[in-house]
Amino acid sequence: MWSHILTSSQRIFCRSKVMALISLEDLDGLDDEQLDDDITDNPEPMDEDESERLMSHWQAVASTHQVSVPQEMRGPIQEMTRNSQQREPLPFTPISSHEKMGEVQYEERLYPAGHWACVTRGDDLYEQSISMAFMKLMRFICKENSAGRYLGMTVPVISYIRMAKDGKTFEKDVETAFFLPAALQHSPPQSCDPDISIVYRQPIRVVTRPFFGTTTEETVGRQILLLWEILGATDELHSDRYAVAVYENPGVPRRRNELWFIRRDV
């Protein structure tokens, strides 16, 4: 959906959370490369034609996944375009890495304490929940905050999921969150949207495995089963809650994601 916002080498991650299900097939016929050429990281305000094409492209892809992009997103979309280089990696301390035949099976990491911007949605589909949640976070990042300015972006963006009682399906409510940039950690701005909470969280230790492609309830569910098969039964990890970390935009053929199993103790 967002491939026209940035140059092909530096497209911003935000688009991956607005439309989690976009595939390359979804982008066929939308003249994506032409949009890349025409709508670039230009700090000057977009003219009306550029702005309209941007919104039309968003709407075309969003509609295939039962998500509508409201008109109030026009400003944040343009703001993200102008500030596309501001993207910080979420810091972590590596604990261990486990390989088999030269391929990483899983890693263990420790992520630091800090402030997160969080929003919870309970839409009909998992992908709708994370899409709508990120649009809220996007508006928070783009000036709808107590600082009144663009805040910058960190990656990955995390979706926290809980399992239903059957142990197979996801509960409706999904929390989407991103770690505030380092410059904001000591004095975090507040959101103008009451649905967004700024939460200070203790360190989190995770067992993580990469996977590639779309992040739907079906694909994430398969990854959960696969990682349990690799790890074997253990009571050191939560089995009723997981996290999905997304790094790249949906236009990347093998989009990088991670599944996080959360340790009970740090």
PDB file of C-alpha atoms in Angstrom:
ATOM      1  CA  MET A   1       0.000   0.000   0.000  1.00  0.00           C
ATOM      2  CA  TRP A   2       2.786   2.370   0.854  1.00  0.00           C
ATOM      3  CA  SER A   3       5.389   1.552  -1.735  1.00  0.00           C
ATOM      4  CA  HIS A   4       4.898   4.890  -3.436  1.00  0.00           C
ATOM      5  CA  ILE A   5       5.701   6.835  -0.286  1.00  0.00           C
ATOM      6  CA  LEU A   6       9.410   6.036  -0.260  1.00  0.00           C
ATOM      7  CA  THR A   7      12.209   5.166  -2.592  1.00  0.00           C
ATOM      8  CA  SER A   8      12.518   1.441  -3.173  1.00  0.00           C
ATOM      9  CA  SER A   9      15.655   1.173  -1.010  1.00  0.00           C
ATOM     10  CA  GLN A  10      14.325   3.119   1.965  1.00  0.00           C
ATOM     11  CA  ARG A  11      10.564   2.491   2.150  1.00  0.00           C
ATOM     12  CA  ILE A  12       9.333   3.084   5.616  1.00  0.00           C
ATOM     13  CA  PHE A  13       8.134   0.257   7.795  1.00  0.00           C
ATOM     14  CA  CYS A  14       4.868   1.938   8.755  1.00  0.00           C
ATOM     15  CA  ARG A  15       3.051   0.572   5.740  1.00  0.00           C
ATOM     16  CA  SER A  16       3.539  -2.988   6.996  1.00  0.00           C
ATOM     17  CA  LYS A  17       1.267  -2.396   9.910  1.00  0.00           C
ATOM     18  CA  VAL A  18      -1.380  -0.478   8.093  1.00  0.00           C
ATOM     19  CA  MET A  19      -2.052  -3.381   5.771  1.00  0.00           C
ATOM     20  CA  ALA A  20      -0.611  -6.580   7.176  1.00  0.00           C
ATOM     21  CA  LEU A  21      -2.025  -8.804   4.423  1.00  0.00           C
ATOM     22  CA  ILE A  22      -0.828  -7.042   1.292  1.00  0.00           C
ATOM     23  CA  SER A  23       0.919  -9.358  -1.133  1.00  0.00           C
ATOM     24  CA  LEU A  24       2.730  -8.642  -4.358  1.00  0.00           C
ATOM     25  CA  GLU A  25      -0.388  -9.795  -6.189  1.00  0.00           C
ATOM     26  CA  ASP A  26      -2.368  -7.096  -4.390  1.00  0.00           C
ATOM     27  CA  LEU A  27      -0.075  -4.481  -5.854  1.00  0.00           C
ATOM     28  CA  ASP A  28      -0.396  -5.676  -9.447  1.00  0.00           C
ATOM     29  CA  GLY A  29      -1.937  -3.084 -11.712  1.00  0.00           C
ATOM     30  CA  LEU A  30      -1.436  -0.221  -9.272  1.00  0.00           C
ATOM     31  CA  ASP A  31       1.577   1.140 -11.175  1.00  0.00           C
ATOM     32  CA  ASP A  32       3.673   0.971  -8.037  1.00  0.00           C
ATOM     33  CA  GLU A  33       7.023   1.732  -9.612  1.00  0.00           C
ATOM     34  CA  GLN A  34       5.649   4.832 -11.292  1.00  0.00           C
ATOM     35  CA  LEU A  35       4.389   5.993  -7.924  1.00  0.00           C
ATOM     36  CA  ASP A  36       7.857   5.388  -6.507  1.00  0.00           C
ATOM     37  CA  ASP A  37       9.302   7.641  -9.173  1.00  0.00           C
ATOM     38  CA  ASP A  38       6.726  10.376  -8.779  1.00  0.00           C
ATOM     39  CA  ILE A  39       6.211  10.504  -5.006  1.00  0.00           C
ATOM     40  CA  THR A  40       9.552  10.608  -3.243  1.00  0.00           C
ATOM     41  CA  ASP A  41      11.072  11.754   0.027  1.00  0.00           C
ATOM     42  CA  ASN A  42      10.594  15.392  -0.910  1.00  0.00           C
ATOM     43  CA  PRO A  43      10.427  17.751   2.096  1.00  0.00           C
ATOM     44  CA  GLU A  44       8.273  20.167   0.130  1.00  0.00           C
ATOM     45  CA  PRO A  45       4.486  19.869   0.539  1.00  0.00           C
ATOM     46  CA  MET A  46       2.823  17.603  -1.987  1.00  0.00           C
ATOM     47  CA  ASP A  47       0.646  19.144  -4.602  1.00  0.00           C
ATOM     48  CA  GLU A  48      -2.988  18.111  -4.809  1.00  0.00           C
ATOM     49  CA  ASP A  49      -2.434  15.555  -7.561  1.00  0.00           C
ATOM     50  CA  GLU A  50       0.323  13.773  -5.650  1.00  0.00           C
ATOM     51  CA  SER A  51      -1.733  13.765  -2.472  1.00  0.00           C
ATOM     52  CA  GLU A  52      -4.765  12.370  -4.262  1.00  0.00           C
ATOM     53  CA  ARG A  53      -2.795   9.624  -5.949  1.00  0.00           C
ATOM     54  CA  LEU A  54      -1.279   8.698  -2.603  1.00  0.00           C
ATOM     55  CA  MET A  55      -4.674   8.345  -0.961  1.00  0.00           C
ATOM     56  CA  SER A  56      -6.153   6.482  -3.925  1.00  0.00           C
ATOM     57  CA  HIS A  57      -3.359   3.946  -3.796  1.00  0.00           C
ATOM     58  CA  TRP A  58      -3.867   3.403  -0.056  1.00  0.00           C
ATOM     59  CA  GLN A  59      -7.595   2.973  -0.493  1.00  0.00           C
ATOM     60  CA  ALA A  60      -7.251   0.543  -3.403  1.00  0.00           C
ATOM     61  CA  VAL A  61      -5.108  -1.906  -1.456  1.00  0.00           C
ATOM     62  CA  ALA A  62      -6.874  -1.412   1.884  1.00  0.00           C
ATOM     63  CA  SER A  63     -10.257  -2.238   0.368  1.00  0.00           C
ATOM     64  CA  THR A  64      -9.075  -5.726  -0.593  1.00  0.00           C
ATOM     65  CA  HIS A  65      -8.697  -6.468   3.122  1.00  0.00           C
ATOM     66  CA  GLN A  66     -11.866  -4.827   4.382  1.00  0.00           C
ATOM     67  CA  VAL A  67     -10.069  -1.798   5.771  1.00  0.00           C
ATOM     68  CA  SER A  68     -10.862   1.763   4.757  1.00  0.00           C
ATOM     69  CA  VAL A  69      -8.318   4.557   5.040  1.00  0.00           C
ATOM     70  CA  PRO A  70     -10.123   7.640   6.394  1.00  0.00           C
ATOM     71  CA  GLN A  71      -9.481  11.085   4.966  1.00  0.00           C
ATOM     72  CA  GLU A  72      -7.868  12.240   8.215  1.00  0.00           C
ATOM     73  CA  MET A  73      -4.947   9.948   7.355  1.00  0.00           C
ATOM     74  CA  ARG A  74      -4.011  12.208   4.438  1.00  0.00           C
ATOM     75  CA  GLY A  75      -1.855  14.456   6.645  1.00  0.00           C
ATOM     76  CA  PRO A  76      -0.064  11.654   8.516  1.00  0.00           C
ATOM     77  CA  ILE A  77       0.654   9.859   5.229  1.00  0.00           C
ATOM     78  CA  GLN A  78       2.380  12.945   3.880  1.00  0.00           C
ATOM     79  CA  GLU A  79       4.205  13.537   7.166  1.00  0.00           C
ATOM     80  CA  MET A  80       5.590   9.992   7.135  1.00  0.00           C
ATOM     81  CA  THR A  81       6.722  10.590   3.575  1.00  0.00           C
ATOM     82  CA  ARG A  82       8.637  13.725   4.495  1.00  0.00           C
ATOM     83  CA  ASN A  83      10.296  12.032   7.487  1.00  0.00           C
ATOM     84  CA  SER A  84      10.912   8.607   6.028  1.00  0.00           C
ATOM     85  CA  GLN A  85      14.549   8.409   7.155  1.00  0.00           C
ATOM     86  CA  GLN A  86      13.746   8.683  10.872  1.00  0.00           C
ATOM     87  CA  ARG A  87      13.660   5.057  11.889  1.00  0.00           C
ATOM     88  CA  GLU A  88      15.442   3.607  14.940  1.00  0.00           C
ATOM     89  CA  PRO A  89      16.018  -0.087  15.633  1.00  0.00           C
ATOM     90  CA  LEU A  90      14.599  -1.397  18.881  1.00  0.00           C
ATOM     91  CA  PRO A  91      17.669  -2.087  21.074  1.00  0.00           C
ATOM     92  CA  PHE A  92      18.300  -5.521  22.553  1.00  0.00           C
ATOM     93  CA  THR A  93      20.993  -7.675  24.146  1.00  0.00           C
ATOM     94  CA  PRO A  94      21.618 -11.020  22.432  1.00  0.00           C
ATOM     95  CA  ILE A  95      21.577 -13.997  24.801  1.00  0.00           C
ATOM     96  CA  SER A  96      22.049 -17.011  22.535  1.00  0.00           C
ATOM     97  CA  SER A  97      21.575 -18.278  18.985  1.00  0.00           C
ATOM     98  CA  HIS A  98      20.692 -21.833  17.981  1.00  0.00           C
ATOM     99  CA  GLU A  99      21.420 -23.128  14.485  1.00  0.00           C
ATOM    100  CA  LYS A 100      20.819 -26.340  12.570  1.00  0.00           C
ATOM    101  CA  MET A 101      22.770 -27.052   9.385  1.00  0.00           C
ATOM    102  CA  GLY A 102      23.784 -23.398   9.180  1.00  0.00           C
ATOM    103  CA  GLU A 103      20.246 -22.034   9.538  1.00  0.00           C
ATOM    104  CA  VAL A 104      19.150 -20.082  12.600  1.00  0.00           C
ATOM    105  CA  GLN A 105      16.390 -22.026  14.341  1.00  0.00           C
ATOM    106  CA  TYR A 106      15.802 -19.474  17.058  1.00  0.00           C
ATOM    107  CA  GLU A 107      17.509 -16.777  19.106  1.00  0.00           C
ATOM    108  CA  GLU A 108      17.115 -15.561  22.645  1.00  0.00           C
ATOM    109  CA  ARG A 109      17.220 -11.827  23.376  1.00  0.00           C
ATOM    110  CA  LEU A 110      16.694  -9.373  26.186  1.00  0.00           C
ATOM    111  CA  TYR A 111      14.854  -6.154  25.356  1.00  0.00           C
ATOM    112  CA  PRO A 112      15.226  -3.208  27.758  1.00  0.00           C
ATOM    113  CA  ALA A 113      12.697  -1.498  29.956  1.00  0.00           C
ATOM    114  CA  GLY A 114      11.173   1.603  28.485  1.00  0.00           C
ATOM    115  CA  HIS A 115       8.129   3.494  27.322  1.00  0.00           C
ATOM    116  CA  TRP A 116       5.860   2.071  24.634  1.00  0.00           C
ATOM    117  CA  ALA A 117       2.937   3.635  22.785  1.00  0.00           C
ATOM    118  CA  CYS A 118       0.178   1.018  22.807  1.00  0.00           C
ATOM    119  CA  VAL A 119      -3.314   0.656  21.378  1.00  0.00           C
ATOM    120  CA  THR A 120      -5.661  -2.324  21.559  1.00  0.00           C
ATOM    121  CA  ARG A 121      -8.242  -3.211  18.908  1.00  0.00           C
ATOM    122  CA  GLY A 122     -10.765  -6.025  18.708  1.00  0.00           C
ATOM    123  CA  ASP A 123     -11.943  -5.988  15.095  1.00  0.00           C
ATOM    124  CA  ASP A 124     -13.443  -8.981  13.301  1.00  0.00           C
ATOM    125  CA  LEU A 125     -10.150 -10.022  11.721  1.00  0.00           C
ATOM    126  CA  TYR A 126      -6.684 -10.060  13.263  1.00  0.00           C
ATOM    127  CA  GLU A 127      -5.302  -8.144  10.303  1.00  0.00           C
ATOM    128  CA  GLN A 128      -8.022  -5.510  10.659  1.00  0.00           C
ATOM    129  CA  SER A 129      -7.121  -5.011  14.315  1.00  0.00           C
ATOM    130  CA  ILE A 130      -3.447  -4.424  13.679  1.00  0.00           C
ATOM    131  CA  SER A 131      -4.157  -2.258  10.644  1.00  0.00           C
ATOM    132  CA  MET A 132      -6.575   0.036  12.448  1.00  0.00           C
ATOM    133  CA  ALA A 133      -4.346   0.166  15.531  1.00  0.00           C
ATOM    134  CA  PHE A 134      -1.346   1.246  13.554  1.00  0.00           C
ATOM    135  CA  MET A 135      -3.257   4.017  11.817  1.00  0.00           C
ATOM    136  CA  LYS A 136      -3.968   5.381  15.284  1.00  0.00           C
ATOM    137  CA  LEU A 137      -0.293   5.111  16.221  1.00  0.00           C
ATOM    138  CA  MET A 138       0.629   6.785  12.972  1.00  0.00           C
ATOM    139  CA  ARG A 139      -1.464   9.831  13.819  1.00  0.00           C
ATOM    140  CA  PHE A 140       0.182   9.913  17.263  1.00  0.00           C
ATOM    141  CA  ILE A 141       3.609   9.850  15.633  1.00  0.00           C
ATOM    142  CA  CYS A 142       2.584  12.607  13.237  1.00  0.00           C
ATOM    143  CA  LYS A 143       1.868  15.515  15.596  1.00  0.00           C
ATOM    144  CA  GLU A 144      -1.290  14.299  17.403  1.00  0.00           C
ATOM    145  CA  ASN A 145       0.703  14.337  20.615  1.00  0.00           C
ATOM    146  CA  SER A 146       1.504  16.710  23.457  1.00  0.00           C
ATOM    147  CA  ALA A 147       4.823  17.685  21.827  1.00  0.00           C
ATOM    148  CA  GLY A 148       2.967  18.817  18.695  1.00  0.00           C
ATOM    149  CA  ARG A 149       5.621  17.470  16.328  1.00  0.00           C
ATOM    150  CA  TYR A 150       6.709  14.424  14.388  1.00  0.00           C
ATOM    151  CA  LEU A 151       8.154  11.964  16.915  1.00  0.00           C
ATOM    152  CA  GLY A 152      10.136   9.566  14.752  1.00  0.00           C
ATOM    153  CA  MET A 153       9.688   5.836  14.298  1.00  0.00           C
ATOM    154  CA  THR A 154      11.201   2.654  15.713  1.00  0.00           C
ATOM    155  CA  VAL A 155      11.162  -0.853  14.279  1.00  0.00           C
ATOM    156  CA  PRO A 156       9.940  -3.466  14.662  1.00  0.00           C
ATOM    157  CA  VAL A 157       6.340  -2.725  15.549  1.00  0.00           C
ATOM    158  CA  ILE A 158       4.984  -5.400  17.862  1.00  0.00           C
ATOM    159  CA  SER A 159       1.558  -7.058  18.001  1.00  0.00           C
ATOM    160  CA  TYR A 160       0.797  -8.886  21.248  1.00  0.00           C
ATOM    161  CA  ILE A 161      -1.709 -11.702  20.938  1.00  0.00           C
ATOM    162  CA  ARG A 162      -3.430 -13.939  23.462  1.00  0.00           C
ATOM    163  CA  MET A 163      -4.775 -17.383  22.763  1.00  0.00           C
ATOM    164  CA  ALA A 164      -8.427 -18.261  23.271  1.00  0.00           C
ATOM    165  CA  LYS A 165      -9.383 -21.052  25.676  1.00  0.00           C
ATOM    166  CA  ASP A 166      -9.226 -23.602  22.879  1.00  0.00           C
ATOM    167  CA  GLY A 167      -5.496 -22.897  22.613  1.00  0.00           C
ATOM    168  CA  LYS A 168      -5.738 -22.650  18.824  1.00  0.00           C
ATOM    169  CA  THR A 169      -7.412 -19.351  17.924  1.00  0.00           C
ATOM    170  CA  PHE A 170      -6.570 -15.774  18.868  1.00  0.00           C
ATOM    171  CA  GLU A 171      -8.616 -13.662  21.220  1.00  0.00           C
ATOM    172  CA  LYS A 172     -10.215 -10.682  19.489  1.00  0.00           C
ATOM    173  CA  ASP A 173      -8.300  -7.988  21.334  1.00  0.00           C
ATOM    174  CA  VAL A 174      -4.831  -7.435  19.880  1.00  0.00           C
ATOM    175  CA  GLU A 175      -2.389  -4.876  21.252  1.00  0.00           C
ATOM    176  CA  THR A 176      -0.129  -3.074  18.775  1.00  0.00           C
ATOM    177  CA  ALA A 177       2.812  -1.126  20.164  1.00  0.00           C
ATOM    178  CA  PHE A 178       6.038   0.583  19.259  1.00  0.00           C
ATOM    179  CA  PHE A 179       8.975   1.539  21.475  1.00  0.00           C
ATOM    180  CA  LEU A 180       9.371   5.295  21.734  1.00  0.00           C
ATOM    181  CA  PRO A 181      12.564   6.703  20.183  1.00  0.00           C
ATOM    182  CA  ALA A 182      15.519   7.075  22.548  1.00  0.00           C
ATOM    183  CA  ALA A 183      15.243  10.868  22.671  1.00  0.00           C
ATOM    184  CA  LEU A 184      11.696  10.584  24.065  1.00  0.00           C
ATOM    185  CA  GLN A 185      12.220   7.858  26.663  1.00  0.00           C
ATOM    186  CA  HIS A 186      12.938  10.188  29.595  1.00  0.00           C
ATOM    187  CA  SER A 187      10.039  12.528  28.876  1.00  0.00           C
ATOM    188  CA  PRO A 188       7.491  10.706  26.720  1.00  0.00           C
ATOM    189  CA  PRO A 189       4.831  12.814  24.998  1.00  0.00           C
ATOM    190  CA  GLN A 190       1.221  11.956  25.587  1.00  0.00           C
ATOM    191  CA  SER A 191      -1.296  11.092  22.901  1.00  0.00           C
ATOM    192  CA  CYS A 192      -4.271  13.203  21.948  1.00  0.00           C
ATOM    193  CA  ASP A 193      -6.147   9.935  21.349  1.00  0.00           C
ATOM    194  CA  PRO A 194      -7.481   8.368  24.584  1.00  0.00           C
ATOM    195  CA  ASP A 195      -7.184   4.927  22.976  1.00  0.00           C
ATOM    196  CA  ILE A 196      -3.392   5.224  22.945  1.00  0.00           C
ATOM    197  CA  SER A 197      -1.576   4.625  26.208  1.00  0.00           C
ATOM    198  CA  ILE A 198       2.055   5.422  26.975  1.00  0.00           C
ATOM    199  CA  VAL A 199       3.151   2.489  29.089  1.00  0.00           C
ATOM    200  CA  TYR A 200       6.422   1.892  30.915  1.00  0.00           C
ATOM    201  CA  ARG A 201       7.328  -1.772  30.740  1.00  0.00           C
ATOM    202  CA  GLN A 202       9.997  -3.830  32.438  1.00  0.00           C
ATOM    203  CA  PRO A 203      12.590  -5.725  30.373  1.00  0.00           C
ATOM    204  CA  ILE A 204      11.278  -8.602  28.300  1.00  0.00           C
ATOM    205  CA  ARG A 205      13.220 -11.753  27.433  1.00  0.00           C
ATOM    206  CA  VAL A 206      12.084 -13.598  24.347  1.00  0.00           C
ATOM    207  CA  VAL A 207      12.819 -16.648  22.262  1.00  0.00           C
ATOM    208  CA  THR A 208      12.443 -15.506  18.682  1.00  0.00           C
ATOM    209  CA  ARG A 209      12.326 -17.164  15.278  1.00  0.00           C
ATOM    210  CA  PRO A 210      12.214 -15.350  11.914  1.00  0.00           C
ATOM    211  CA  PHE A 211       9.620 -16.035   9.261  1.00  0.00           C
ATOM    212  CA  PHE A 212       8.830 -14.401   5.956  1.00  0.00           C
ATOM    213  CA  GLY A 213       5.694 -13.277   4.156  1.00  0.00           C
ATOM    214  CA  THR A 214       2.321 -12.121   5.426  1.00  0.00           C
ATOM    215  CA  THR A 215       1.226 -11.896   9.064  1.00  0.00           C
ATOM    216  CA  THR A 216      -2.294 -13.308   9.268  1.00  0.00           C
ATOM    217  CA  GLU A 217      -3.825 -15.349  12.054  1.00  0.00           C
ATOM    218  CA  GLU A 218      -3.291 -18.426   9.891  1.00  0.00           C
ATOM    219  CA  THR A 219       0.382 -17.794   9.125  1.00  0.00           C
ATOM    220  CA  VAL A 220       1.200 -16.750  12.692  1.00  0.00           C
ATOM    221  CA  GLY A 221      -0.613 -19.799  14.051  1.00  0.00           C
ATOM    222  CA  ARG A 222       1.536 -22.074  11.893  1.00  0.00           C
ATOM    223  CA  GLN A 223       4.683 -20.378  13.156  1.00  0.00           C
ATOM    224  CA  ILE A 224       3.608 -20.877  16.765  1.00  0.00           C
ATOM    225  CA  LEU A 225       3.187 -24.615  16.207  1.00  0.00           C
ATOM    226  CA  LEU A 226       6.520 -24.828  14.382  1.00  0.00           C
ATOM    227  CA  LEU A 227       8.483 -23.126  17.150  1.00  0.00           C
ATOM    228  CA  TRP A 228       6.909 -25.349  19.795  1.00  0.00           C
ATOM    229  CA  GLU A 229       7.986 -28.361  17.756  1.00  0.00           C
ATOM    230  CA  ILE A 230      11.549 -27.042  17.679  1.00  0.00           C
ATOM    231  CA  LEU A 231      11.702 -26.149  21.377  1.00  0.00           C
ATOM    232  CA  GLY A 232       9.720 -28.998  22.860  1.00  0.00           C
ATOM    233  CA  ALA A 233       7.497 -28.700  25.912  1.00  0.00           C
ATOM    234  CA  THR A 234       8.669 -26.264  28.572  1.00  0.00           C
ATOM    235  CA  ASP A 235       7.010 -24.277  31.321  1.00  0.00           C
ATOM    236  CA  GLU A 236       9.637 -21.523  31.095  1.00  0.00           C
ATOM    237  CA  LEU A 237       7.721 -19.830  28.281  1.00  0.00           C
ATOM    238  CA  HIS A 238       4.201 -18.444  28.199  1.00  0.00           C
ATOM    239  CA  SER A 239       1.899 -20.633  26.133  1.00  0.00           C
ATOM    240  CA  ASP A 240      -1.117 -18.321  26.229  1.00  0.00           C
ATOM    241  CA  ARG A 241       0.489 -15.174  24.813  1.00  0.00           C
ATOM    242  CA  TYR A 242       2.890 -14.370  22.007  1.00  0.00           C
ATOM    243  CA  ALA A 243       4.182 -11.396  20.044  1.00  0.00           C
ATOM    244  CA  VAL A 244       4.712 -10.775  16.340  1.00  0.00           C
ATOM    245  CA  ALA A 245       7.417  -8.338  15.256  1.00  0.00           C
ATOM    246  CA  VAL A 246       7.227  -6.840  11.749  1.00  0.00           C
ATOM    247  CA  TYR A 247      10.222  -5.118  10.157  1.00  0.00           C
ATOM    248  CA  GLU A 248       9.514  -4.534   6.487  1.00  0.00           C
ATOM    249  CA  ASN A 249       6.846  -3.282   4.143  1.00  0.00           C
ATOM    250  CA  PRO A 250       4.490  -5.695   2.347  1.00  0.00           C
ATOM    251  CA  GLY A 251       5.989  -5.043  -1.076  1.00  0.00           C
ATOM    252  CA  VAL A 252       9.158  -6.940  -0.160  1.00  0.00           C
ATOM    253  CA  PRO A 253       8.917 -10.452  -1.694  1.00  0.00           C
ATOM    254  CA  ARG A 254      10.193 -12.203   1.461  1.00  0.00           C
ATOM    255  CA  ARG A 255       9.101  -9.728   4.106  1.00  0.00           C
ATOM    256  CA  ARG A 256      10.917 -10.287   7.382  1.00  0.00           C
ATOM    257  CA  ASN A 257       8.910 -10.933  10.530  1.00  0.00           C
ATOM    258  CA  GLU A 258       9.625 -12.606  13.848  1.00  0.00           C
ATOM    259  CA  LEU A 259       7.566 -14.664  16.248  1.00  0.00           C
ATOM    260  CA  TRP A 260       8.363 -14.009  19.899  1.00  0.00           C
ATOM    261  CA  PHE A 261       7.829 -16.530  22.691  1.00  0.00           C
ATOM    262  CA  ILE A 262       7.950 -14.664  26.016  1.00  0.00           C
ATOM    263  CA  ARG A 263       9.895 -16.035  28.976  1.00  0.00           C
ATOM    264  CA  ARG A 264       8.136 -16.065  32.323  1.00  0.00           C
ATOM    265  CA  ASP A 265      11.264 -14.775  34.066  1.00  0.00           C
ATOM    266  CA  VAL A 266      13.853 -12.333  32.794  1.00  0.00           C
TER     267      VAL A 266
END
